[in-house]
Structures are given as C-alpha cells and as structure tokens.
Amino acid sequence: MRFRDGQWLPAEGVQIEFAEEVYRTTETPSGKGISLLCPTRKIRSRGDTLNLSTISIDIEPAFDGCLSVETTHWQGAARRTPDFDLFPDGRPDFSSHITKGETSTTVSSGTLSATISRKQHTFEISFHPTSGKKALTTLLNRSVGLAYTPATTTPMQLADMRNIKHYIFTQTTLSVGESIHGLGERFGAFNKVGQRVDLWNSDGGTSSDQAYKNISFWLSSRGYGVFVDTPQRVELEIGSERCCRVQTSLEGQRLKWYLLYGPTPREVLARYAVLTGRAGQVPAWSFGLWLSTSFTTSYDEKTVNSFLEGMKARDIPVEVFHFDCFWLKAFQWCDFVFDDEMFPDPKGQISRLKAEGVVKKVCVWTNPYLGQASPVFAEAAAKGYLLKRKNGDIFQWDLWQTGMGIVDFTNPAACDWYVGCLNKLFDIGVDCIKTDFGERIPSRDVQWFDSSVDPDRMHNYYAFIYNKLVYEALQNRYGKNEAVLFARSATAGSQRFPLTWGGDCESTPEAMAESIRGGLSLGLSGFSFWSVDIGGFEGYPPPWIYKRWVAWGLLCSHSRLHGSNSYRVPWTVDDDDKSEEGCSATLRKWTHLKARLMPYLFAQAQSAVKGGLPLSLRAMCVEFPEDPTAWTLDRQFMVGDSLLAAPVFEEDNTVEFYLPRGKWTNFFTGEVKSGPGWFSETHSFATLPLYVRPNTILVLGKDGETRTVYDYTTDVEVRSYFAEEGARAALVDGGGREVGAVGFKDGEIIGKDALKGDYKIVVVNS
C-alpha cells in the first residue's frame, strides 16, 4: 500500500499521521520491555496534547537475539483469531535487561538491543547488536504511523468507520547496499529491493508476482531478519515507496513484528525456526524419484502399469507413484473415491504394484474442496462441515469444481470427518497425500464455524490448518517421521509439515529460472524441503528442456516428474530415443546419482531440520554471507553444505556460474577451479557444474547404487576434497540417527570403525 505521492505529499485520498516524538517511556506489564507513547505532533505546550492521535510502541524481549515490536493506534480494537502458532517447541530461557541513560533507553534481549533516543521532540529507535552500536536497521523520523482512506475532513467522521479504512505501518531503514530476501516462494527477482510485495496466497502460477506460499518473514544481507506476526494481508513496499526504507503495512489498529539478529543467515534462520518451528523429519524413501500421471491426461490401471513397467525396464527406479486428479470421477473432486470405471480394484492394484517391486509407495491428489455432484457434498453440507456465507447459505462457486464447497477446518467435527476420509485411503494402501490448492479462500461474505475467526486472517492461515490436519493424520497412521505431504499452499509455520512443491510452471528455460528463484526464496523463509514439476507443468517440453530440468530437479531435496496435459515418462518426450543422450538415459543417470548421494543427503537433511535451513535449494548467501556476490546469485544453489550446483539454461549447452573463494573440485571430472570468480563451461546432458566445496569429506553410496533406502554406512565411498584438520561428515542410519562420523585428523581419515563392508577411502585432492 502506497500512502505517499513522492517523498513530500500524501497520496490522493489518503490521510497520514506519523509518530513525531517519544513523549513518555514506561515499562511494559512484563517488566522486561518498554512502552513508548508517541504523539503524532510534537508536544511543545500542554494544549498540544489535545485532539490528536497517539501511537503506542511496545518493545519486548522475546528470546536471545530477538525483540518484538508492536505498534498500536487504538488499544480497544478486538484481537481476532487465528494467530500463528509460535514457539511450538517451547520458548527458550534468555536474559534481558533495560538500561536508562541520560540520552537514551536500551532494552536488550541477549545479543540484540534496541536503543530509544531520549532527546526532546525526537523519534529514533535503533536496533543493534548488544555488543556494539552499529545499527542493523532503525525507525527514524516519520517512519511509524497510521493512515486513513478516504481522507477525513473532520475527526467527527471517525465516529462511523464502516466506510473508512484504517492502516498502521512501520518503515525500517534500508541501508546502502542492503538486499532483502525471502517472503515466501516468490518467482520474481531474488533481491526484493524495489518491489511491492503483497502477502496474500494466490493461485497465480510461477510467472507472476503472486505466490502460493506467502511467508511474512524476510532476511536482510545486513545480518537480521524480520517476522511479521499476523496471517492477514500484509503489504510491503521494499525500497519502492521510499527508496531507503522497507515499509510494512496492514489494515487494522496494530502491527507486530519480531526482529531476529544473526549475524549470519544461518543464525537468523535458526532463530526463526525457534519462533515458528522446524521442518518435520522426512523418511529416506521420499528422496527417491516420484512419478505422476500428470493432471488432465487420460489414464487407467493399464496406463499406470505401463508407466511403471517402462521405468523398470529402463533401470529408472521409481520410489513413489502419484495418482493425480483423475483418479477421481469427473465433477466429483474431491470425494476420496477411486473412479471405479478406470480403477475397479484400487486396493488390489496398489498391492500388486508394491509386490511386483515396480514402486514402493503410492500418493494421491486431494484438495479441501467438494464438488456438489459428489455424494459427499450432500453429507458434508447436511452436517455443517462446509464454509457458509453470512446469510447461512453454503459458500459455493463454480471456480474449479461446479458448485464447489470448502471444508471448514475450524469445525472439529469436520476435521474428524476429513481424517476419516483419509483413513479409508490409507486402508487401501495410500502412503502419502498431495494436498493441492488451499489458496483461493474467500474473505468476504463468509462465516466460519468458529465465530471468533477473522475471515481476512483465515485466508492465508487456512493453508496451515489444512496441511497440519493431513500431516498429523499421516503421522498417526504411519509414524512421526514417516509422514510426507506434497503441498502447494503454505504460510508461516507450514514448514513443520513437509514437503512443498513450486506450483504451475511452463516448460521453458525462463520457467526453470523462475522456479529456482521461488525455491531459493522459500528456503530463506524457513523451509527445509522443496520440489518442482520436473519438465514444467504447462505445455510440452522439448527434449533438451526436459533433460536439463531432470538434472537439477534430481538435485532438489525431493524430485517429481509431473505435467498438465502431457505425460512426463521420458520415452514420450523424445520418441523413445535409446541413445546415451536420450531422455531415458539422462533420467536414469541422474536418478542413480541421487541414490549414490543419499548418505550425504540424508545426513544433511537432519542438520537442515535442526538448523531451520533449506537442504536444497540453498541460497549461496547462507554458506558465503561474507561474499557480496553470493547475495546476488539466483541461477545456482547449494545442495547441503558442500555441493554447488548450477543448472544449464541454454540450448547450446553453455552455462555461466560463480565459485566463491577456495579450491573447488568438479564432482564428475576431478578438475579443480579456484575462486572467487565467474566461469563458463559446456555440458552434455549427463552433467552440469556440480562442484565440491574445499575442506569436504563426502560420503557416497557404492558405485552403481540405485536404491534410495539402504545402509548408509556399508560399502560406501568416502571422498576427501582438500580436507583440513577437523573436517567431518556425519554418518546416519535409515531413521536419520547419527551412528558415527568420519573426519580428518593428523593427515588421515578417522572414524572408519563406523564403516562396514567393502568401503573405499579416496583422497581426491589434498
């Protein structure tokens, strides 16, 4: 929301009132924070205290390295639900204190402090490390305020606010050279400076400024992050209304955000994970290849069998087979019942597929909508399980499904019913669920079962309760660490219910780049696991794009072949080219490589969960924050701590990429390149720039390994790349528990007693 016309004038029809000074400072009720009374004009006489608005700013220690800042105009405004589920693992102990000096007051929460100027007629709040005074960001003159639209001509008009919108906003300073990242799965420019960002979940595809996963958290290159603590619509002007400020605004009377100090991105993300939660652990089998039927394609039991038998014949292991929408009858989405004309015996079919060894797990597509042609619509409607309009009618529209209703997850009985439907799927052998949609949740003319719910806040929050319900149903059936979703919509905290994928992308190199930017941004928003529609969702990928997408898609934490109106089995893309450069051979090579990488990937997954880090795609700035170039890189990524991958976007097989400081080793050839610097290479479809970071010990499966799940300590290959004293690689079992480690000490690999079988030690570079 833009409130100004340039630097000096208010926008047409907008009235703005700024906090002009800190008039009074008191302790908050907790005794740990401070409350600032800030009038919207400078108080030079007693008469100035009349007939004006004031803004209260409460600054509270939250935990070590984190402060909350709540800005309020009218304190009597109702506090509506839902709220984000913060500190899901408990609030850690921390120390805080308030220091009052002659010219300032400072409130500290461990390593982070806020200093408020006590100079007369001044408004200035500086956020800085407790150990220093160099500001991370500040709230300066005319940076906190409220706005009305339309503008009023007399305060008497505020007696009736029904046709007047009230906004609250803050503007934190944007320093010289500072870049801003995150804010969910955003497909535009990686650095958000210069952008207007609207945090409102939308089904807009990957080639727009809309996002399926709007996360109200951003990460700054200056060593801090900000989490806006509301699921309602938040509008940000990031160096776009005022070039030197990040403006956060919402419609309402109060705005609360948390500032988290690093100083590194790793530390900021770790603190964000304390606040909103860490990803759940995902099972090892989920890292294997997922194969989908695609969306609008025609398929039945015979088609499914032919896909899986064809993949097996080509030595391409499929871990999970996914039945997309048309496992259900047309017009009856989503009633949880297989179309009996296409799948007369779904339980038997699933059992046979698993027994024949062509697939290990089965996933089905669902969503939280019920088409009125389905018998379950009448059942859910009669029992009050569907969202209603204010007049008592069930909310329906013909967008997506004819006469579609929306399951009201604020109704506990509706939740129980929905879980019961899922359990029937689990009974026939379904192992995981694709939780599609959840973005188009109406916020006007609706009445939720829980009358305390604010419809505006429910729009984004619906994704959280929807995915939480399904994830916990999977946990209850299969075990805490065996639950896997394939979710499209998300909000803050949804990282606890892995995993998510990047939504509807086109089959173009530009869409590949869009998707990578989305994955990088989501990773910087606290999500550890992410996937993408390999080959692109929309259109018919030409073979070269399919093969290039396969290469980096198998280096994502999770890998799924999926399309819209065309299949994604490789032989349908290139007329079954059987050469070593064909789609089948390319998919086989990259699937086998991911299987070999599993000892490394699964160990890295555990540390990613613990630290609130993305496994892959991991932005380069997470690992190399001291390198200014790393904050600009949006066409390459890290896979865990030690592997750098650069996808190829050009049909002529060329690629440019950047290596940070140090000696980097080509994974495939052993060639060494020294950074920092930019490099150009040409690659066949079997390779891309995949470089091993210096001072790395890399544990791989044996040569020729094709399984995703195996003993990650037996018959493995341990490679050393310019290892130095103290280098270490964790060894984990199939449940992710650390069972040992290999390291480098006194010029030798140590920890070999944890290895079993015919293992190999290879010093690639020393």
Coordinates of C-alpha atoms in Angstrom, one line a residue, residues 287-647:
F287 CA 14.1 -38.6 -1.5
G288 CA 13.7 -41.1 -4.4
L289 CA 12.0 -40.3 -7.7
W290 CA 8.3 -39.6 -7.7
L291 CA 6.4 -40.2 -10.9
S292 CA 3.0 -38.6 -11.6
T293 CA 0.2 -39.4 -14.1
S294 CA 0.1 -35.7 -14.9
F295 CA -3.0 -33.6 -14.5
T296 CA -5.6 -33.8 -17.4
T297 CA -4.1 -36.8 -19.1
S298 CA -6.2 -39.9 -19.6
Y299 CA -5.1 -42.9 -17.6
D300 CA -6.3 -46.1 -16.1
E301 CA -4.8 -49.1 -14.4
K302 CA -3.2 -50.3 -17.6
T303 CA -1.6 -46.9 -18.2
V304 CA -0.2 -46.8 -14.7
N305 CA 1.2 -50.3 -15.0
S306 CA 2.8 -49.5 -18.4
F307 CA 4.5 -46.4 -16.9
L308 CA 6.0 -48.3 -14.0
E309 CA 7.0 -51.3 -16.1
G310 CA 8.6 -49.0 -18.6
M311 CA 10.6 -47.2 -16.0
K312 CA 11.7 -50.5 -14.5
A313 CA 12.8 -51.8 -17.9
R314 CA 14.9 -48.7 -18.4
D315 CA 16.5 -49.2 -15.0
I316 CA 15.0 -46.0 -13.6
P317 CA 13.8 -46.7 -10.0
V318 CA 10.5 -45.1 -9.0
E319 CA 10.1 -44.7 -5.3
V320 CA 6.6 -43.1 -5.3
F321 CA 3.8 -43.3 -7.9
H322 CA 1.4 -40.4 -7.8
F323 CA -2.2 -40.6 -9.0
D324 CA -3.2 -37.0 -9.9
C325 CA -6.8 -35.6 -10.2
F326 CA -8.5 -38.1 -12.5
W327 CA -8.2 -41.0 -10.1
L328 CA -11.5 -39.4 -9.1
K329 CA -14.6 -39.2 -11.2
A330 CA -15.1 -36.0 -13.1
F331 CA -17.2 -33.4 -11.3
Q332 CA -16.7 -35.3 -8.0
W333 CA -13.5 -33.8 -6.8
C334 CA -12.6 -34.4 -4.1
D335 CA -14.7 -37.3 -2.7
F336 CA -11.8 -39.7 -1.9
V337 CA -13.2 -42.5 -4.0
F338 CA -11.3 -44.0 -7.0
D339 CA -13.2 -43.9 -10.3
D340 CA -14.4 -47.5 -10.4
E341 CA -14.6 -47.5 -14.3
M342 CA -10.9 -46.7 -14.6
F343 CA -9.7 -48.4 -11.4
P344 CA -12.1 -51.2 -10.5
D345 CA -9.8 -52.6 -7.8
P346 CA -7.6 -49.9 -6.4
K347 CA -6.6 -51.8 -3.2
G348 CA -5.6 -54.8 -5.3
Q349 CA -3.8 -52.7 -7.8
I350 CA -1.7 -50.9 -5.2
S351 CA -0.9 -54.1 -3.5
R352 CA 0.2 -55.7 -6.8
L353 CA 2.4 -52.8 -7.8
K354 CA 4.2 -52.9 -4.5
A355 CA 4.5 -56.7 -4.5
E356 CA 6.0 -56.6 -8.0
G357 CA 8.6 -54.1 -6.9
V358 CA 7.9 -51.5 -9.5
V359 CA 7.1 -48.9 -6.8
K360 CA 7.5 -48.6 -3.1
K361 CA 4.9 -46.0 -2.1
V362 CA 1.7 -44.5 -3.5
C363 CA 0.5 -40.9 -3.3
V364 CA -2.9 -39.5 -4.3
W365 CA -4.0 -36.0 -5.1
T366 CA -6.6 -34.3 -2.9
N367 CA -7.8 -30.8 -2.1
P368 CA -10.2 -29.3 0.6
Y369 CA -13.0 -28.6 -1.9
L370 CA -16.1 -30.7 -2.6
G371 CA -17.9 -30.5 -5.9
Q372 CA -21.7 -30.6 -5.5
A373 CA -22.0 -33.6 -7.9
S374 CA -20.3 -35.8 -5.4
P375 CA -22.4 -37.6 -2.8
V376 CA -20.0 -36.4 -0.1
F377 CA -21.1 -32.9 -0.8
A378 CA -24.6 -33.6 0.5
E379 CA -23.2 -35.4 3.5
A380 CA -20.8 -32.6 4.4
A381 CA -23.4 -29.9 3.8
A382 CA -26.1 -31.6 5.9
K383 CA -23.6 -32.0 8.8
G384 CA -22.4 -28.4 8.7
Y385 CA -18.8 -29.2 7.6
L386 CA -18.7 -26.6 4.8
L387 CA -17.9 -22.9 5.0
K388 CA -21.0 -20.7 4.9
R389 CA -22.0 -17.2 3.7
K390 CA -23.2 -14.7 6.3
N391 CA -26.9 -15.4 5.3
G392 CA -26.5 -19.1 6.2
D393 CA -26.0 -20.4 2.7
I394 CA -23.1 -22.7 2.0
F395 CA -20.4 -20.7 0.2
Q396 CA -20.3 -22.1 -3.3
W397 CA -18.9 -21.0 -6.6
D398 CA -18.1 -22.7 -10.0
L399 CA -14.4 -21.8 -9.9
W400 CA -12.5 -25.1 -10.3
Q401 CA -15.4 -27.5 -9.4
T402 CA -19.0 -27.0 -10.2
G403 CA -20.9 -25.8 -7.1
M404 CA -17.8 -26.3 -5.1
G405 CA -17.9 -26.0 -1.3
I406 CA -14.9 -25.5 1.1
V407 CA -14.3 -27.7 4.1
D408 CA -14.5 -25.6 7.2
F409 CA -11.5 -26.8 9.3
T410 CA -12.5 -24.6 12.2
N411 CA -15.2 -27.2 12.9
P412 CA -13.7 -30.0 14.9
A413 CA -16.3 -32.4 13.6
A414 CA -15.4 -31.5 10.0
C415 CA -11.8 -32.2 10.8
D416 CA -12.6 -35.7 12.2
W417 CA -14.7 -36.4 9.1
Y418 CA -12.0 -35.4 6.8
V419 CA -9.4 -37.5 8.6
G420 CA -11.9 -40.4 8.4
C421 CA -11.9 -40.0 4.6
L422 CA -8.1 -40.0 4.5
N423 CA -8.0 -43.2 6.7
K424 CA -10.1 -45.0 4.1
L425 CA -7.4 -44.2 1.5
F426 CA -4.7 -45.4 3.9
D427 CA -6.6 -48.6 4.3
I428 CA -6.3 -49.4 0.6
G429 CA -2.5 -48.7 0.6
V430 CA -2.1 -45.0 0.0
D431 CA 1.1 -43.8 1.8
C432 CA 1.2 -40.0 1.3
I433 CA -1.0 -37.2 0.2
K434 CA -0.7 -34.3 -2.3
T435 CA -2.5 -31.5 -0.6
D436 CA -3.2 -29.3 -3.6
F437 CA -4.9 -25.9 -3.5
G438 CA -5.9 -24.0 -0.3
E439 CA -5.1 -20.6 -1.7
R440 CA -8.5 -19.4 -3.0
I441 CA -10.1 -19.0 0.4
P442 CA -12.8 -16.2 0.4
S443 CA -12.5 -13.4 2.9
R444 CA -15.8 -11.5 2.2
D445 CA -19.3 -12.6 2.9
V446 CA -18.2 -15.7 4.8
Q447 CA -19.0 -17.1 8.3
W448 CA -16.7 -19.7 9.8
F449 CA -17.9 -22.3 12.2
D450 CA -15.6 -20.7 14.8
S451 CA -17.2 -17.3 15.1
S452 CA -14.1 -15.8 16.7
V453 CA -12.2 -16.2 13.4
D454 CA -11.4 -13.1 11.3
P455 CA -12.0 -14.1 7.6
D456 CA -9.1 -11.9 6.4
R457 CA -6.7 -13.7 8.8
M458 CA -8.1 -17.1 7.7
H459 CA -7.3 -16.6 4.0
N460 CA -3.6 -17.3 4.5
Y461 CA -3.9 -19.3 7.7
Y462 CA -6.2 -21.9 6.0
A463 CA -3.1 -23.4 4.4
F464 CA -1.6 -24.1 7.9
I465 CA -4.6 -25.8 9.4
Y466 CA -5.3 -27.8 6.2
N467 CA -1.8 -29.2 5.9
K468 CA -1.4 -29.7 9.6
L469 CA -4.5 -31.8 9.7
V470 CA -3.4 -34.1 6.8
Y471 CA 0.2 -34.3 8.1
E472 CA -0.9 -35.4 11.5
A473 CA -3.3 -37.9 10.1
L474 CA -0.3 -39.4 8.2
Q475 CA 1.8 -39.4 11.4
N476 CA -0.9 -41.1 13.3
R477 CA -1.2 -43.9 10.7
Y478 CA 2.5 -44.3 9.7
G479 CA 4.6 -42.9 12.5
K480 CA 6.0 -39.5 13.5
N481 CA 8.9 -39.4 11.0
E482 CA 7.1 -41.3 8.1
A483 CA 4.6 -38.6 7.2
V484 CA 5.0 -36.8 3.8
L485 CA 2.8 -34.2 2.1
F486 CA 3.2 -32.7 -1.4
A487 CA 1.7 -29.3 -0.6
R488 CA 1.2 -26.2 -2.8
S489 CA -0.1 -23.6 -0.4
A490 CA 1.7 -22.5 2.8
T491 CA 2.1 -19.8 5.4
A492 CA 4.5 -19.1 8.2
G493 CA 4.9 -22.3 10.2
S494 CA 3.9 -24.6 7.4
Q495 CA 7.5 -25.7 7.1
R496 CA 6.6 -28.1 10.0
F497 CA 4.6 -30.2 7.6
P498 CA 6.9 -31.1 4.8
L499 CA 7.0 -31.0 1.9
T500 CA 6.0 -28.4 -0.6
W501 CA 6.4 -28.0 -4.4
G502 CA 6.7 -25.0 -6.6
G503 CA 3.3 -24.9 -8.4
D504 CA 2.4 -24.4 -12.0
C505 CA 5.3 -23.5 -14.2
E506 CA 5.7 -23.5 -18.0
S507 CA 8.0 -25.8 -20.0
T508 CA 10.6 -23.1 -20.8
P509 CA 14.1 -22.2 -19.6
E510 CA 12.6 -19.0 -18.2
A511 CA 10.2 -21.0 -16.1
M512 CA 13.2 -23.1 -14.9
A513 CA 14.8 -19.9 -13.7
E514 CA 11.5 -18.7 -12.1
S515 CA 11.1 -21.9 -10.2
I516 CA 14.7 -21.8 -8.9
R517 CA 14.1 -18.2 -7.6
G518 CA 11.0 -19.5 -5.9
G519 CA 12.8 -22.4 -4.3
L520 CA 15.7 -20.1 -3.2
S521 CA 13.3 -17.6 -1.7
L522 CA 11.2 -20.2 0.1
G523 CA 14.4 -21.8 1.6
L524 CA 15.3 -18.4 3.0
S525 CA 11.8 -18.4 4.6
G526 CA 12.5 -21.4 6.9
F527 CA 11.5 -24.3 4.6
S528 CA 13.9 -27.2 4.5
F529 CA 12.4 -29.3 1.8
W530 CA 11.1 -28.3 -1.7
S531 CA 10.4 -29.8 -5.1
V532 CA 9.3 -28.7 -8.6
D533 CA 7.4 -30.1 -11.5
I534 CA 10.3 -31.6 -13.5
G535 CA 9.9 -30.8 -17.2
G536 CA 7.5 -28.0 -16.4
F537 CA 3.7 -28.2 -15.7
E538 CA 2.3 -26.4 -18.6
G539 CA 3.0 -27.3 -22.2
Y540 CA 5.1 -30.0 -24.0
P541 CA 8.8 -29.7 -23.0
P542 CA 11.2 -30.2 -25.9
P543 CA 13.7 -32.9 -25.1
W544 CA 16.6 -30.6 -24.2
I545 CA 14.5 -28.7 -21.6
Y546 CA 13.2 -31.9 -20.1
K547 CA 16.8 -33.3 -19.8
R548 CA 18.1 -30.0 -18.3
W549 CA 15.2 -29.9 -15.8
V550 CA 15.8 -33.5 -14.9
A551 CA 19.4 -32.7 -14.0
W552 CA 18.7 -30.0 -11.4
G553 CA 15.4 -31.5 -10.4
L554 CA 17.2 -34.6 -9.1
L555 CA 19.4 -32.3 -7.1
C556 CA 16.4 -30.7 -5.3
S557 CA 15.7 -32.3 -1.9
H558 CA 12.7 -34.0 -3.5
S559 CA 12.2 -34.9 -7.1
R560 CA 8.9 -35.4 -9.0
L561 CA 8.0 -35.8 -12.7
H562 CA 4.7 -34.0 -13.3
G563 CA 2.9 -32.2 -16.1
S564 CA -0.5 -30.9 -17.1
N565 CA -1.8 -32.3 -20.3
S566 CA 1.2 -34.4 -21.3
Y567 CA 3.0 -37.3 -19.7
R568 CA 6.4 -37.0 -18.1
V569 CA 7.7 -40.5 -18.6
P570 CA 10.9 -39.9 -20.7
W571 CA 10.1 -42.1 -23.7
T572 CA 7.0 -39.9 -24.5
V573 CA 9.2 -36.8 -24.7
D574 CA 11.7 -37.9 -27.4
D575 CA 10.1 -40.7 -29.2
D576 CA 12.0 -43.2 -27.0
D577 CA 15.5 -42.1 -28.0
K578 CA 17.6 -45.0 -26.8
S579 CA 20.9 -43.2 -27.1
E580 CA 23.1 -42.1 -24.1
E581 CA 21.9 -38.6 -24.8
G582 CA 18.2 -39.5 -24.8
C583 CA 15.7 -38.6 -22.1
S584 CA 15.6 -42.1 -20.6
A585 CA 19.3 -42.4 -20.3
T586 CA 19.5 -38.9 -18.8
L587 CA 16.8 -39.6 -16.2
R588 CA 18.5 -42.9 -15.4
K589 CA 21.9 -41.3 -14.8
W590 CA 20.6 -38.5 -12.5
T591 CA 18.3 -40.8 -10.6
H592 CA 21.2 -43.1 -10.0
L593 CA 23.4 -40.2 -8.9
K594 CA 20.9 -39.1 -6.3
A595 CA 20.8 -42.7 -5.0
R596 CA 24.6 -42.5 -4.6
L597 CA 24.3 -39.2 -2.8
M598 CA 21.9 -40.5 -0.2
P599 CA 24.4 -41.0 2.6
Y600 CA 25.3 -37.3 2.2
L601 CA 21.8 -36.0 1.5
F602 CA 20.1 -37.8 4.4
A603 CA 22.8 -36.7 6.9
Q604 CA 22.4 -33.2 5.6
A605 CA 18.7 -33.4 5.9
Q606 CA 19.0 -34.0 9.6
S607 CA 21.2 -30.9 10.1
A608 CA 18.9 -28.8 7.9
V609 CA 15.9 -29.7 10.1
K610 CA 17.8 -28.9 13.2
G611 CA 19.1 -25.5 12.0
G612 CA 16.0 -24.4 10.2
L613 CA 18.0 -24.4 6.9
P614 CA 17.0 -25.3 3.4
L615 CA 18.6 -28.6 2.3
S616 CA 18.2 -27.8 -1.4
L617 CA 17.7 -25.3 -2.9
R618 CA 20.0 -23.5 -0.5
A619 CA 20.9 -19.9 -1.5
M620 CA 24.6 -19.3 -1.8
C621 CA 24.4 -16.4 0.7
V622 CA 23.6 -18.9 3.5
E623 CA 27.0 -20.6 3.1
F624 CA 29.0 -17.5 2.0
P625 CA 27.4 -14.4 3.6
E626 CA 30.8 -12.6 3.6
D627 CA 30.9 -12.7 -0.2
P628 CA 28.8 -9.8 -1.6
T629 CA 28.4 -11.7 -4.9
A630 CA 26.7 -14.6 -3.1
W631 CA 23.7 -12.4 -2.2
T632 CA 23.1 -11.8 -6.0
L633 CA 23.2 -15.4 -7.2
D634 CA 19.8 -16.7 -8.3
R635 CA 20.8 -19.2 -11.0
Q636 CA 22.7 -21.7 -8.8
F637 CA 22.4 -23.2 -5.4
M638 CA 24.0 -25.3 -2.7
V639 CA 22.9 -28.9 -2.1
G640 CA 23.5 -29.0 1.6
D641 CA 26.8 -27.6 3.0
S642 CA 29.2 -28.9 0.4
L643 CA 27.9 -29.3 -3.1
L644 CA 27.3 -26.4 -5.5
A645 CA 25.0 -26.9 -8.5
A646 CA 24.5 -24.6 -11.5
P647 CA 21.6 -25.6 -13.9

